[in-house]
mmCIF file with all atom_site columns, C-alpha atoms in Angstrom:
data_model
loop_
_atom_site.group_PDB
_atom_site.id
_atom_site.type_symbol
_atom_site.label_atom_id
_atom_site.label_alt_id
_atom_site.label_comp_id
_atom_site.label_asym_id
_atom_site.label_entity_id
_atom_site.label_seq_id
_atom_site.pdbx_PDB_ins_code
_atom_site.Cartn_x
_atom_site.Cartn_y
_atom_site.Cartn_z
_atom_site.occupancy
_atom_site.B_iso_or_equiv
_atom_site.pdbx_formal_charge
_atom_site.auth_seq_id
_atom_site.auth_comp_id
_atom_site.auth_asym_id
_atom_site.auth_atom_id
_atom_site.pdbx_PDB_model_num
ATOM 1   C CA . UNK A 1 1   ? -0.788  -46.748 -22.021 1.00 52.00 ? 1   UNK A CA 1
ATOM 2   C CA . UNK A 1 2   ? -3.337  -46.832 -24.269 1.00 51.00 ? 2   UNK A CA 1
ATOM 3   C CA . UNK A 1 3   ? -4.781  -43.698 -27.104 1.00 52.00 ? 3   UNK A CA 1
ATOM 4   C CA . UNK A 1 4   ? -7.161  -43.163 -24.822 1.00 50.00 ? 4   UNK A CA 1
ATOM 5   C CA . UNK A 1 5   ? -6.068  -43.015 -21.748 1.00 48.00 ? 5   UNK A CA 1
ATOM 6   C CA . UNK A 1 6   ? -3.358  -40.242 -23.145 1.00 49.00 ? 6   UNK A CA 1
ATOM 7   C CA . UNK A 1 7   ? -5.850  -38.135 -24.049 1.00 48.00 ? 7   UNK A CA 1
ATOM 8   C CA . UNK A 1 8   ? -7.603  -38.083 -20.634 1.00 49.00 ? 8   UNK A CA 1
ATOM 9   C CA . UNK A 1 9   ? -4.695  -37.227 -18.648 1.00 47.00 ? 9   UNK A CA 1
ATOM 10  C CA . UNK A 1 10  ? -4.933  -33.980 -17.280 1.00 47.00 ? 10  UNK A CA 1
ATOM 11  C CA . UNK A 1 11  ? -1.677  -31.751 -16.920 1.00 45.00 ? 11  UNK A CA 1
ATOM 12  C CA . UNK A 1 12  ? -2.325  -28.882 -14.186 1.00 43.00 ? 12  UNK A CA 1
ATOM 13  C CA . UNK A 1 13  ? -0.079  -25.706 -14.418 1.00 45.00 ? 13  UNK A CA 1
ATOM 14  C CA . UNK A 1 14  ? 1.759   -24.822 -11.568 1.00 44.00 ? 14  UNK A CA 1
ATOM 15  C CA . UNK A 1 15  ? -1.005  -23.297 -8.707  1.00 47.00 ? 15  UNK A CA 1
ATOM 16  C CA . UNK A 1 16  ? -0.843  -20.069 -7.468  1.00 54.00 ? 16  UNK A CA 1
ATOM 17  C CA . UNK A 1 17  ? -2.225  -21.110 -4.275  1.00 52.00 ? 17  UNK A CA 1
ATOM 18  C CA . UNK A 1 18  ? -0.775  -22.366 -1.149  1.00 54.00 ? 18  UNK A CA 1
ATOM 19  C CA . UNK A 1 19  ? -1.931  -26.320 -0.332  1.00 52.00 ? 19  UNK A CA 1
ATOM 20  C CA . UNK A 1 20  ? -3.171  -26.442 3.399   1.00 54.00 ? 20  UNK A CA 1
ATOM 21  C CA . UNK A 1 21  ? -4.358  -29.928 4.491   1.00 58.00 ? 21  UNK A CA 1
ATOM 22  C CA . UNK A 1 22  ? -5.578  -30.830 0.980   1.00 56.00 ? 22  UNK A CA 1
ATOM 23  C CA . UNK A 1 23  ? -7.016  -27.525 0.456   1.00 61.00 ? 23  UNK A CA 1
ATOM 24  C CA . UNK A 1 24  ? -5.780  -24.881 -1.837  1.00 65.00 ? 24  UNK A CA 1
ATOM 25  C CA . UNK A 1 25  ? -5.440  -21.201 -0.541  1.00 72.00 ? 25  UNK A CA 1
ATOM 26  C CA . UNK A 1 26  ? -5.143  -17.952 -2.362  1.00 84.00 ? 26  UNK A CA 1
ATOM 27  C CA . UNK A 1 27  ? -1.783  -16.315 -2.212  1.00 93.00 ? 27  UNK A CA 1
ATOM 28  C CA . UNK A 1 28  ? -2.021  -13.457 -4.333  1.00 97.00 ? 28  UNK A CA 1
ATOM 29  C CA . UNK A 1 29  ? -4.206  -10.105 -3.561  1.00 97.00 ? 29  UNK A CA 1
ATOM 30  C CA . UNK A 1 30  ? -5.001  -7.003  -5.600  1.00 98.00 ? 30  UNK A CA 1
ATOM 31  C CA . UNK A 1 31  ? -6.461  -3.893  -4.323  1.00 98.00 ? 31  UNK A CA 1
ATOM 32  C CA . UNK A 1 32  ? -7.311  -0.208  -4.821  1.00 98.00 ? 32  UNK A CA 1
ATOM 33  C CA . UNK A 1 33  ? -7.536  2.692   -2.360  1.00 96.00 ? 33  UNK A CA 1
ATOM 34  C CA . UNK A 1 34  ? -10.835 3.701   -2.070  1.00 96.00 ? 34  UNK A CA 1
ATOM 35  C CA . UNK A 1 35  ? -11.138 6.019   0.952   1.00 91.00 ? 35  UNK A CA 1
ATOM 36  C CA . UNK A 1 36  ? -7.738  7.889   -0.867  1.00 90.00 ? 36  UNK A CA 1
ATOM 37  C CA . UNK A 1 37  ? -9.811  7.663   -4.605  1.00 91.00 ? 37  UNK A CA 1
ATOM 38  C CA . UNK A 1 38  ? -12.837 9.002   -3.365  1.00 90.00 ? 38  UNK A CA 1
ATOM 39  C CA . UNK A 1 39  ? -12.010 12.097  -0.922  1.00 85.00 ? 39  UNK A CA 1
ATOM 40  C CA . UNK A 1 40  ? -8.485  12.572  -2.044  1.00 83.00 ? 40  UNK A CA 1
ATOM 41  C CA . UNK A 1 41  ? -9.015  11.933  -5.994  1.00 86.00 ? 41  UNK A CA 1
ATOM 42  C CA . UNK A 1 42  ? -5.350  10.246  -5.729  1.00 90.00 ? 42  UNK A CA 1
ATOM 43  C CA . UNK A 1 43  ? -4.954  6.617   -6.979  1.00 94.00 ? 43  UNK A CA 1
ATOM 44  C CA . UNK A 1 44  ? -3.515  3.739   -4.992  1.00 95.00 ? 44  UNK A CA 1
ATOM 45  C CA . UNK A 1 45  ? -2.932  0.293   -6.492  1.00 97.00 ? 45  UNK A CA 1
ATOM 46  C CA . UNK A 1 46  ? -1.711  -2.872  -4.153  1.00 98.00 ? 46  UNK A CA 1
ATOM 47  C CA . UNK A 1 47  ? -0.685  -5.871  -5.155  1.00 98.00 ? 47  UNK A CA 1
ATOM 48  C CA . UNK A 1 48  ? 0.131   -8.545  -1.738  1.00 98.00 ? 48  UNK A CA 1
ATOM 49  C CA . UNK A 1 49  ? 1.621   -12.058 -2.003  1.00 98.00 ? 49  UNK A CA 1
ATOM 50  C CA . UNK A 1 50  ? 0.991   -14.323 1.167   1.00 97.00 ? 50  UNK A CA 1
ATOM 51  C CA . UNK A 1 51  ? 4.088   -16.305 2.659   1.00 96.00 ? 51  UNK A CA 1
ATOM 52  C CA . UNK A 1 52  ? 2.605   -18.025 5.192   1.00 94.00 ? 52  UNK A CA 1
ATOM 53  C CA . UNK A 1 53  ? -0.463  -18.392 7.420   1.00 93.00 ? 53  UNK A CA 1
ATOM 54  C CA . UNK A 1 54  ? 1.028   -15.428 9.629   1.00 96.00 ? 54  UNK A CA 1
ATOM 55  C CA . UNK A 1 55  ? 3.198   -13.086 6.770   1.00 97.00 ? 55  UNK A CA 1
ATOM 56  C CA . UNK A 1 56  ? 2.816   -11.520 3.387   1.00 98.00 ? 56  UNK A CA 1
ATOM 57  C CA . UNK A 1 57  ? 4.804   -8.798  1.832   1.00 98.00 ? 57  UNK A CA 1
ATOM 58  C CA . UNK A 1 58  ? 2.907   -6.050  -0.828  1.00 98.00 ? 58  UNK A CA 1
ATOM 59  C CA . UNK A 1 59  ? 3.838   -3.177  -3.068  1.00 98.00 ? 59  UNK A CA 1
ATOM 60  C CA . UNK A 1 60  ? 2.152   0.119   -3.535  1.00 97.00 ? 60  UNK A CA 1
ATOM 61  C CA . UNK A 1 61  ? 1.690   2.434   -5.474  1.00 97.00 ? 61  UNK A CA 1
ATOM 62  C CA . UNK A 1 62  ? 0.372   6.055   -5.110  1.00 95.00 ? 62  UNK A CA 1
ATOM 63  C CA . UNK A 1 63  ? -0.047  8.570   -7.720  1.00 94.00 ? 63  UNK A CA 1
ATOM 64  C CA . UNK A 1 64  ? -1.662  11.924  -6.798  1.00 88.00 ? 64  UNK A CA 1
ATOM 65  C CA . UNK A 1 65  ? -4.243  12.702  -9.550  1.00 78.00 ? 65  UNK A CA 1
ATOM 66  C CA . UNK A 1 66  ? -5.451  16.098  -8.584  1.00 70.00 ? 66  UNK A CA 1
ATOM 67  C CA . UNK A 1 67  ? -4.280  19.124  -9.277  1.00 64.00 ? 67  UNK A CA 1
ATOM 68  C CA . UNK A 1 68  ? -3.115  20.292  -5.568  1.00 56.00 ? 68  UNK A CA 1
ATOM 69  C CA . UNK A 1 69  ? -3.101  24.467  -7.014  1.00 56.00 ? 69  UNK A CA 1
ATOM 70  C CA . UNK A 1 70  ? -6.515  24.031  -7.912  1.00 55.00 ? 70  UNK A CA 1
ATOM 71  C CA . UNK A 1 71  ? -7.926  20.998  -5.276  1.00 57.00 ? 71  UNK A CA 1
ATOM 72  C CA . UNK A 1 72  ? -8.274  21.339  -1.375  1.00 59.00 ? 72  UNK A CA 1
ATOM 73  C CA . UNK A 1 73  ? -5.854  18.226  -1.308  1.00 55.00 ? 73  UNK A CA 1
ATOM 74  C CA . UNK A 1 74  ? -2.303  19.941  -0.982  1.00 51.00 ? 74  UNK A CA 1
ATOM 75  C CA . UNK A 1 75  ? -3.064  19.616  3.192   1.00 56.00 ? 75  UNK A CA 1
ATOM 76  C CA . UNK A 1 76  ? -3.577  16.294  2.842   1.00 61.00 ? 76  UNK A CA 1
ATOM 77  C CA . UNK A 1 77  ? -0.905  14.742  0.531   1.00 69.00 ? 77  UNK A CA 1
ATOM 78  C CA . UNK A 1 78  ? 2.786   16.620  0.653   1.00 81.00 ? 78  UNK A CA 1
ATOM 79  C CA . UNK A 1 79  ? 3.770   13.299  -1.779  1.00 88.00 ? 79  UNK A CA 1
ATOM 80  C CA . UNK A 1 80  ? 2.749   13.095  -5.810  1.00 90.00 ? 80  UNK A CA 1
ATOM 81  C CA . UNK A 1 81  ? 4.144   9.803   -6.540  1.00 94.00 ? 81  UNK A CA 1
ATOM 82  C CA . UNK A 1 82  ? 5.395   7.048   -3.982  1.00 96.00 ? 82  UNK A CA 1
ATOM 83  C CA . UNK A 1 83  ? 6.094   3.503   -3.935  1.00 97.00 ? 83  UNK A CA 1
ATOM 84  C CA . UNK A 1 84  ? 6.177   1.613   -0.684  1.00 98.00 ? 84  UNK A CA 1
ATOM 85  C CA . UNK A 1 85  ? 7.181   -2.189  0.288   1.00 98.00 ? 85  UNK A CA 1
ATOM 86  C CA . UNK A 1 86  ? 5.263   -3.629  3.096   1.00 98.00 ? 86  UNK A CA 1
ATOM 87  C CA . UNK A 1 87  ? 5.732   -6.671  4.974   1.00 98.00 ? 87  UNK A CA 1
ATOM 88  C CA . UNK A 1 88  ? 2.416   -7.508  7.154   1.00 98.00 ? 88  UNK A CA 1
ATOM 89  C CA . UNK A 1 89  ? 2.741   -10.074 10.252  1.00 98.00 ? 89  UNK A CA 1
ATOM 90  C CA . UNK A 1 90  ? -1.086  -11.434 10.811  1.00 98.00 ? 90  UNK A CA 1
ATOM 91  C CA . UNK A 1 91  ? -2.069  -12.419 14.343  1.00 96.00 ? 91  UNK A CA 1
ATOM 92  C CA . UNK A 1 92  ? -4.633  -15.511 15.087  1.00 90.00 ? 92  UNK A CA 1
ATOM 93  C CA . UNK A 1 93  ? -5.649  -18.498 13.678  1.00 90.00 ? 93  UNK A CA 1
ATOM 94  C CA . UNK A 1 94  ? -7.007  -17.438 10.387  1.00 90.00 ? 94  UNK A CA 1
ATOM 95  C CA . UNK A 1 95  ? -4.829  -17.555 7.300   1.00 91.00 ? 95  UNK A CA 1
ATOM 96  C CA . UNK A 1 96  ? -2.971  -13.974 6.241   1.00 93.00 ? 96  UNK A CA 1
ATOM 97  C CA . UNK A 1 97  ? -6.398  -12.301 7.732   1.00 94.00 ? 97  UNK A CA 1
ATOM 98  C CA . UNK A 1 98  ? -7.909  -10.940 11.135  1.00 96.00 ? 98  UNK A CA 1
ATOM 99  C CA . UNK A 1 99  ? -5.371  -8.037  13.159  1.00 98.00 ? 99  UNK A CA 1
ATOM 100 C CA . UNK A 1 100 ? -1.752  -7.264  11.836  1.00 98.00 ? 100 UNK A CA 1
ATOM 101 C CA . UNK A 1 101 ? 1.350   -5.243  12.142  1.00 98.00 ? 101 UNK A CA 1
ATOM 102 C CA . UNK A 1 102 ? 3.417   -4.131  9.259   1.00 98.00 ? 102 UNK A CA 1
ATOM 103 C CA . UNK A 1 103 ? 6.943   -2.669  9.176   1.00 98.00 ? 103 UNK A CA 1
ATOM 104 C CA . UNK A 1 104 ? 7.272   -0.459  5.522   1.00 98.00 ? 104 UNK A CA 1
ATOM 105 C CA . UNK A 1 105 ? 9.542   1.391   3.637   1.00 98.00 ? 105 UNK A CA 1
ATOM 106 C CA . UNK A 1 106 ? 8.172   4.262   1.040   1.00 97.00 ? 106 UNK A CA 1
ATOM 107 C CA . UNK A 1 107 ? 10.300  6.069   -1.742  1.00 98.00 ? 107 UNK A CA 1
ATOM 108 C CA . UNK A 1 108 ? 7.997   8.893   -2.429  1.00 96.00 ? 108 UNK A CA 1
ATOM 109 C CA . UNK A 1 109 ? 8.735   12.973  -4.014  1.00 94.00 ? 109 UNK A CA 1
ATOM 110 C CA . UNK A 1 110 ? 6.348   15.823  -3.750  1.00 91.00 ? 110 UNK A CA 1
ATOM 111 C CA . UNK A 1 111 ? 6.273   19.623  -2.786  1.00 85.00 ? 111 UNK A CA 1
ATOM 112 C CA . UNK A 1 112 ? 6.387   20.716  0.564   1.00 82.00 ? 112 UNK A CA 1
ATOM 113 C CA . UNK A 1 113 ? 6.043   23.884  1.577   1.00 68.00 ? 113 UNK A CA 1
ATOM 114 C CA . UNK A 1 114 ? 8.711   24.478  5.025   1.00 64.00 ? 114 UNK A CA 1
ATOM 115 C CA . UNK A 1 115 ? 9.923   28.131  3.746   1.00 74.00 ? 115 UNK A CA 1
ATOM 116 C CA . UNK A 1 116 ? 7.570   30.770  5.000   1.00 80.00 ? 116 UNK A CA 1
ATOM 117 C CA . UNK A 1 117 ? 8.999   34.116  3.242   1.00 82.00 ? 117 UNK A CA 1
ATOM 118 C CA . UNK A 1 118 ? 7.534   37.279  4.248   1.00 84.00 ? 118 UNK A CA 1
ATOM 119 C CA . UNK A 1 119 ? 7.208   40.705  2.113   1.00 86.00 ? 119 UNK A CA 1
ATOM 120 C CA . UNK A 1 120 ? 7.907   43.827  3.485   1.00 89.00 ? 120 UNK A CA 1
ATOM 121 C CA . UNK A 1 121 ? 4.141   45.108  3.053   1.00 89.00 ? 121 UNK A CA 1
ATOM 122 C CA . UNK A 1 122 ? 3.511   42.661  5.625   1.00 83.00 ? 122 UNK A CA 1
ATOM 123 C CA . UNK A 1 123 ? 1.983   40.203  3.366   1.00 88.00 ? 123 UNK A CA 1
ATOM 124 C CA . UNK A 1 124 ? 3.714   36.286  2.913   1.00 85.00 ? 124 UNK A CA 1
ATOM 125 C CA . UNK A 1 125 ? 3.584   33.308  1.412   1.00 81.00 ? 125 UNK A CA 1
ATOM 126 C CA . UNK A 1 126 ? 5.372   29.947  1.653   1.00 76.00 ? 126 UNK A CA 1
ATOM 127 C CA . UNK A 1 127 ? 7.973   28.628  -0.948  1.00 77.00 ? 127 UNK A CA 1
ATOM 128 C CA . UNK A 1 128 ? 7.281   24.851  -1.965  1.00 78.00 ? 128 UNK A CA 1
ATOM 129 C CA . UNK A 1 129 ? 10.447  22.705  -2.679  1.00 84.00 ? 129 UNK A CA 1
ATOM 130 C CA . UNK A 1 130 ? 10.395  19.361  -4.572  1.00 90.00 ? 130 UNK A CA 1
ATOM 131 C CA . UNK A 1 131 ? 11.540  16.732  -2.654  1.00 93.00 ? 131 UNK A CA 1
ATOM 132 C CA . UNK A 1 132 ? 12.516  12.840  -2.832  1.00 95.00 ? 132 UNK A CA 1
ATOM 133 C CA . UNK A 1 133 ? 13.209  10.605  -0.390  1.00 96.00 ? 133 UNK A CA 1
ATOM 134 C CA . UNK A 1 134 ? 13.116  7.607   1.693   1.00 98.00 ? 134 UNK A CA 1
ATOM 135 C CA . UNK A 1 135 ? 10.743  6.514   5.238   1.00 98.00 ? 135 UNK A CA 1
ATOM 136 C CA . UNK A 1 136 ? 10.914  3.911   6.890   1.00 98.00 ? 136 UNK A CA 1
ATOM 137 C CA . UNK A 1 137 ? 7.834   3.072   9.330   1.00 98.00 ? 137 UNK A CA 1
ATOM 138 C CA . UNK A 1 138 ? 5.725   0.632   10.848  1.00 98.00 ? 138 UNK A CA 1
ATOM 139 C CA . UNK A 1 139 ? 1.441   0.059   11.558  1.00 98.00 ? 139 UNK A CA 1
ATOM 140 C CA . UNK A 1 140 ? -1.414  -1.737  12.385  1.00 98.00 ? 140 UNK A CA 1
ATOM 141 C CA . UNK A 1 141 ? -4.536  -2.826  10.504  1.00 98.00 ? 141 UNK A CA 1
ATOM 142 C CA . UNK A 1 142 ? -6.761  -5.255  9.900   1.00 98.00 ? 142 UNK A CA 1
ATOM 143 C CA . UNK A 1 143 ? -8.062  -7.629  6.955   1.00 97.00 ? 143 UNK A CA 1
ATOM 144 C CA . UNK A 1 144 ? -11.614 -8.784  6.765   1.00 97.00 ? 144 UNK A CA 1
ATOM 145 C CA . UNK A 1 145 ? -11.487 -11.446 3.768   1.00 95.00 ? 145 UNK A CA 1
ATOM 146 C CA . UNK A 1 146 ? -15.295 -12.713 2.265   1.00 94.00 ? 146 UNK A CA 1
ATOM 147 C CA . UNK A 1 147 ? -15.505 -16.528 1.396   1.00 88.00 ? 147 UNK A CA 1
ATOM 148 C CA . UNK A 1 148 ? -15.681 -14.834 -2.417  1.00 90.00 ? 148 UNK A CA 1
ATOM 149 C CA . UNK A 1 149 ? -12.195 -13.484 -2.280  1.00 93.00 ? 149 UNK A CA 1
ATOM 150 C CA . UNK A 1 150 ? -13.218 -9.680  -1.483  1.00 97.00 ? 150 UNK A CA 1
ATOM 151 C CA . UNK A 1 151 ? -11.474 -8.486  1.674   1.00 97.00 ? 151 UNK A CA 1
ATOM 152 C CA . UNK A 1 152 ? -11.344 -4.968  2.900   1.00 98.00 ? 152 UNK A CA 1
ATOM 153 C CA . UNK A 1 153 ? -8.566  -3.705  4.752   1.00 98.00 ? 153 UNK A CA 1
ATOM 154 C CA . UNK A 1 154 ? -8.157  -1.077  7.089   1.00 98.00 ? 154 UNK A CA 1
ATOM 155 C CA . UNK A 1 155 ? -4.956  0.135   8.354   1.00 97.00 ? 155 UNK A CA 1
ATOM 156 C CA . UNK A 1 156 ? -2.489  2.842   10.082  1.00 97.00 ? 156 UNK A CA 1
ATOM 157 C CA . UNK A 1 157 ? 1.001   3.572   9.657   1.00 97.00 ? 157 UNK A CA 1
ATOM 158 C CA . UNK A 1 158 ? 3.468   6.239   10.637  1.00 98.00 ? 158 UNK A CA 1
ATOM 159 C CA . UNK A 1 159 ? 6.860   6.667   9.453   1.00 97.00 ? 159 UNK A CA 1
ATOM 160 C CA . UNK A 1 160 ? 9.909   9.442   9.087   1.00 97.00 ? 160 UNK A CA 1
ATOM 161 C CA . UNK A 1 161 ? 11.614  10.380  6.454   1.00 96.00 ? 161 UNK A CA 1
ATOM 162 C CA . UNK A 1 162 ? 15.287  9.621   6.650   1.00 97.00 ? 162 UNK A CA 1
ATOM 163 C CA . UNK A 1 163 ? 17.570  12.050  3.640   1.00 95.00 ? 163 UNK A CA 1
ATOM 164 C CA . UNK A 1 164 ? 16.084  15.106  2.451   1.00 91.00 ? 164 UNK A CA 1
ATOM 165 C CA . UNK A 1 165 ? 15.611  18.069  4.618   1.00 87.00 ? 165 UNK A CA 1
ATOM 166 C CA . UNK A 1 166 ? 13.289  19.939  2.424   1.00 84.00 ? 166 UNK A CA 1
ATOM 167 C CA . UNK A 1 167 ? 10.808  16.785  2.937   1.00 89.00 ? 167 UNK A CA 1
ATOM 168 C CA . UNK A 1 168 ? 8.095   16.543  5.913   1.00 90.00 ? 168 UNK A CA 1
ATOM 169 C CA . UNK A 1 169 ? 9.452   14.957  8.667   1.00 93.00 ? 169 UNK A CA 1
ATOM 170 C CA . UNK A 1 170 ? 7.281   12.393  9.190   1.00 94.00 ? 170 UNK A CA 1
ATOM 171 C CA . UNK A 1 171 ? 4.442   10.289  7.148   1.00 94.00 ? 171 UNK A CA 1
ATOM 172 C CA . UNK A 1 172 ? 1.803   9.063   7.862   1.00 92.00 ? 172 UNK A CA 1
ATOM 173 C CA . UNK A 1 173 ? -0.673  6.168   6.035   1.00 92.00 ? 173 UNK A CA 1
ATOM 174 C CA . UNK A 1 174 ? -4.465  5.744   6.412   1.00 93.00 ? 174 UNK A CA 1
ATOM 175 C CA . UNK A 1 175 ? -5.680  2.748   4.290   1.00 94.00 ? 175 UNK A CA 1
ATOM 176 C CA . UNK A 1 176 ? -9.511  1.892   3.848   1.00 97.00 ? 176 UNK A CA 1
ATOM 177 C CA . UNK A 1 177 ? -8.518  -0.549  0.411   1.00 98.00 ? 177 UNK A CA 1
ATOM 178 C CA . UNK A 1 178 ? -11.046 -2.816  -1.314  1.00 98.00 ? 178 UNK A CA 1
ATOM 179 C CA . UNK A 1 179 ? -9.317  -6.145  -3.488  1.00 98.00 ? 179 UNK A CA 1
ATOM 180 C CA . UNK A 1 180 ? -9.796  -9.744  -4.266  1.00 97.00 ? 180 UNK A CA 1
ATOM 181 C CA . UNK A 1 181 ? -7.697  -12.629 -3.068  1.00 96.00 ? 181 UNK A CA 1
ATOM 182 C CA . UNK A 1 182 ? -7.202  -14.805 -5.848  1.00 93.00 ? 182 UNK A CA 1
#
């Protein structure tokens, strides 16, 4: 080979993208809660890596930013901190988007307040207890994916909590998240 036909070879790096019929396909996804940002001040981060046409699996994480004592949030979140693996099975013919189930497991710790102790004046209050432990649960949702690489996803999921008996029972997960596929 010639000087100068060295110099115009290109050398790609290795894709992240899936090839599909000569077409390349984002397999990596980012997102941020925003319905649990917004009303619940509590930040959730997502990063999801697509398998297949039908399958990805995700991380998550979910820190609770407010102060409960002092917020109207300690009804709505029992958790501070949690991290939860999901793996998402898509339905249809459109690739890792459209209706889904997922299966997940979440490692989270909180307060939760089960211990209702009562004074002898006739007043009471309840006793939180710290808690950590580990659900395992399962949902439904759905991904709605712009040509850009924006996608919102909405999604359910309800799960129980499987060690501690000072944690809440069961859990539950309401997703409204904004990303980009890239």
């Amino acid at each position: 080979m010639s000087q100068a036909s060295l110099s115009r070879k290109k050398i790609h790096p290795l894709p992240i993208t899936l090839p599909i019929k000569g077409i390349y396909i984002a397999q990596n996804e980012i997102s941020i809660g925003a319905l649990n940002l917004i009303a619940f001040g509590a930040l959730d981060l997502n990063y999801e890596r697509i398998l297949d046409k039908n399958s990805s699996w995700g991380v998550e994480v979910f820190i609770q930013a407010l102060d409960k004592d002092s917020e109207d949030v300690a009804d709505a979140f029992t958790k501070d901190l949690s991290l939860t693996g999901k793996y998402k099975y898509f339905f249809g013919d459109n690739y890792a988007r459209g209706f889904y189930v997922h299966g997940f497991g979440m490692l989270s710790n909180g307060e939760y307040d089960e211990t209702y102790i009562s004074e002898p004046n006739g007043n009471g209050y309840y006793e939180y207890e710290n808690y950590t432990d580990f659900a395992l649960g399962f949902g439904v949702g759905g991904k709605f994916v712009a040509s850009g690489g924006f996608f919102l996803d909405l999604g359910a999921g309800i799960g129980r909590n499987l060690f501690n008996d000072n944690a809440p029972t069961i859990v539950g997960q309401f997703n409204v998240n904004v990303g980009f596929r890239f």
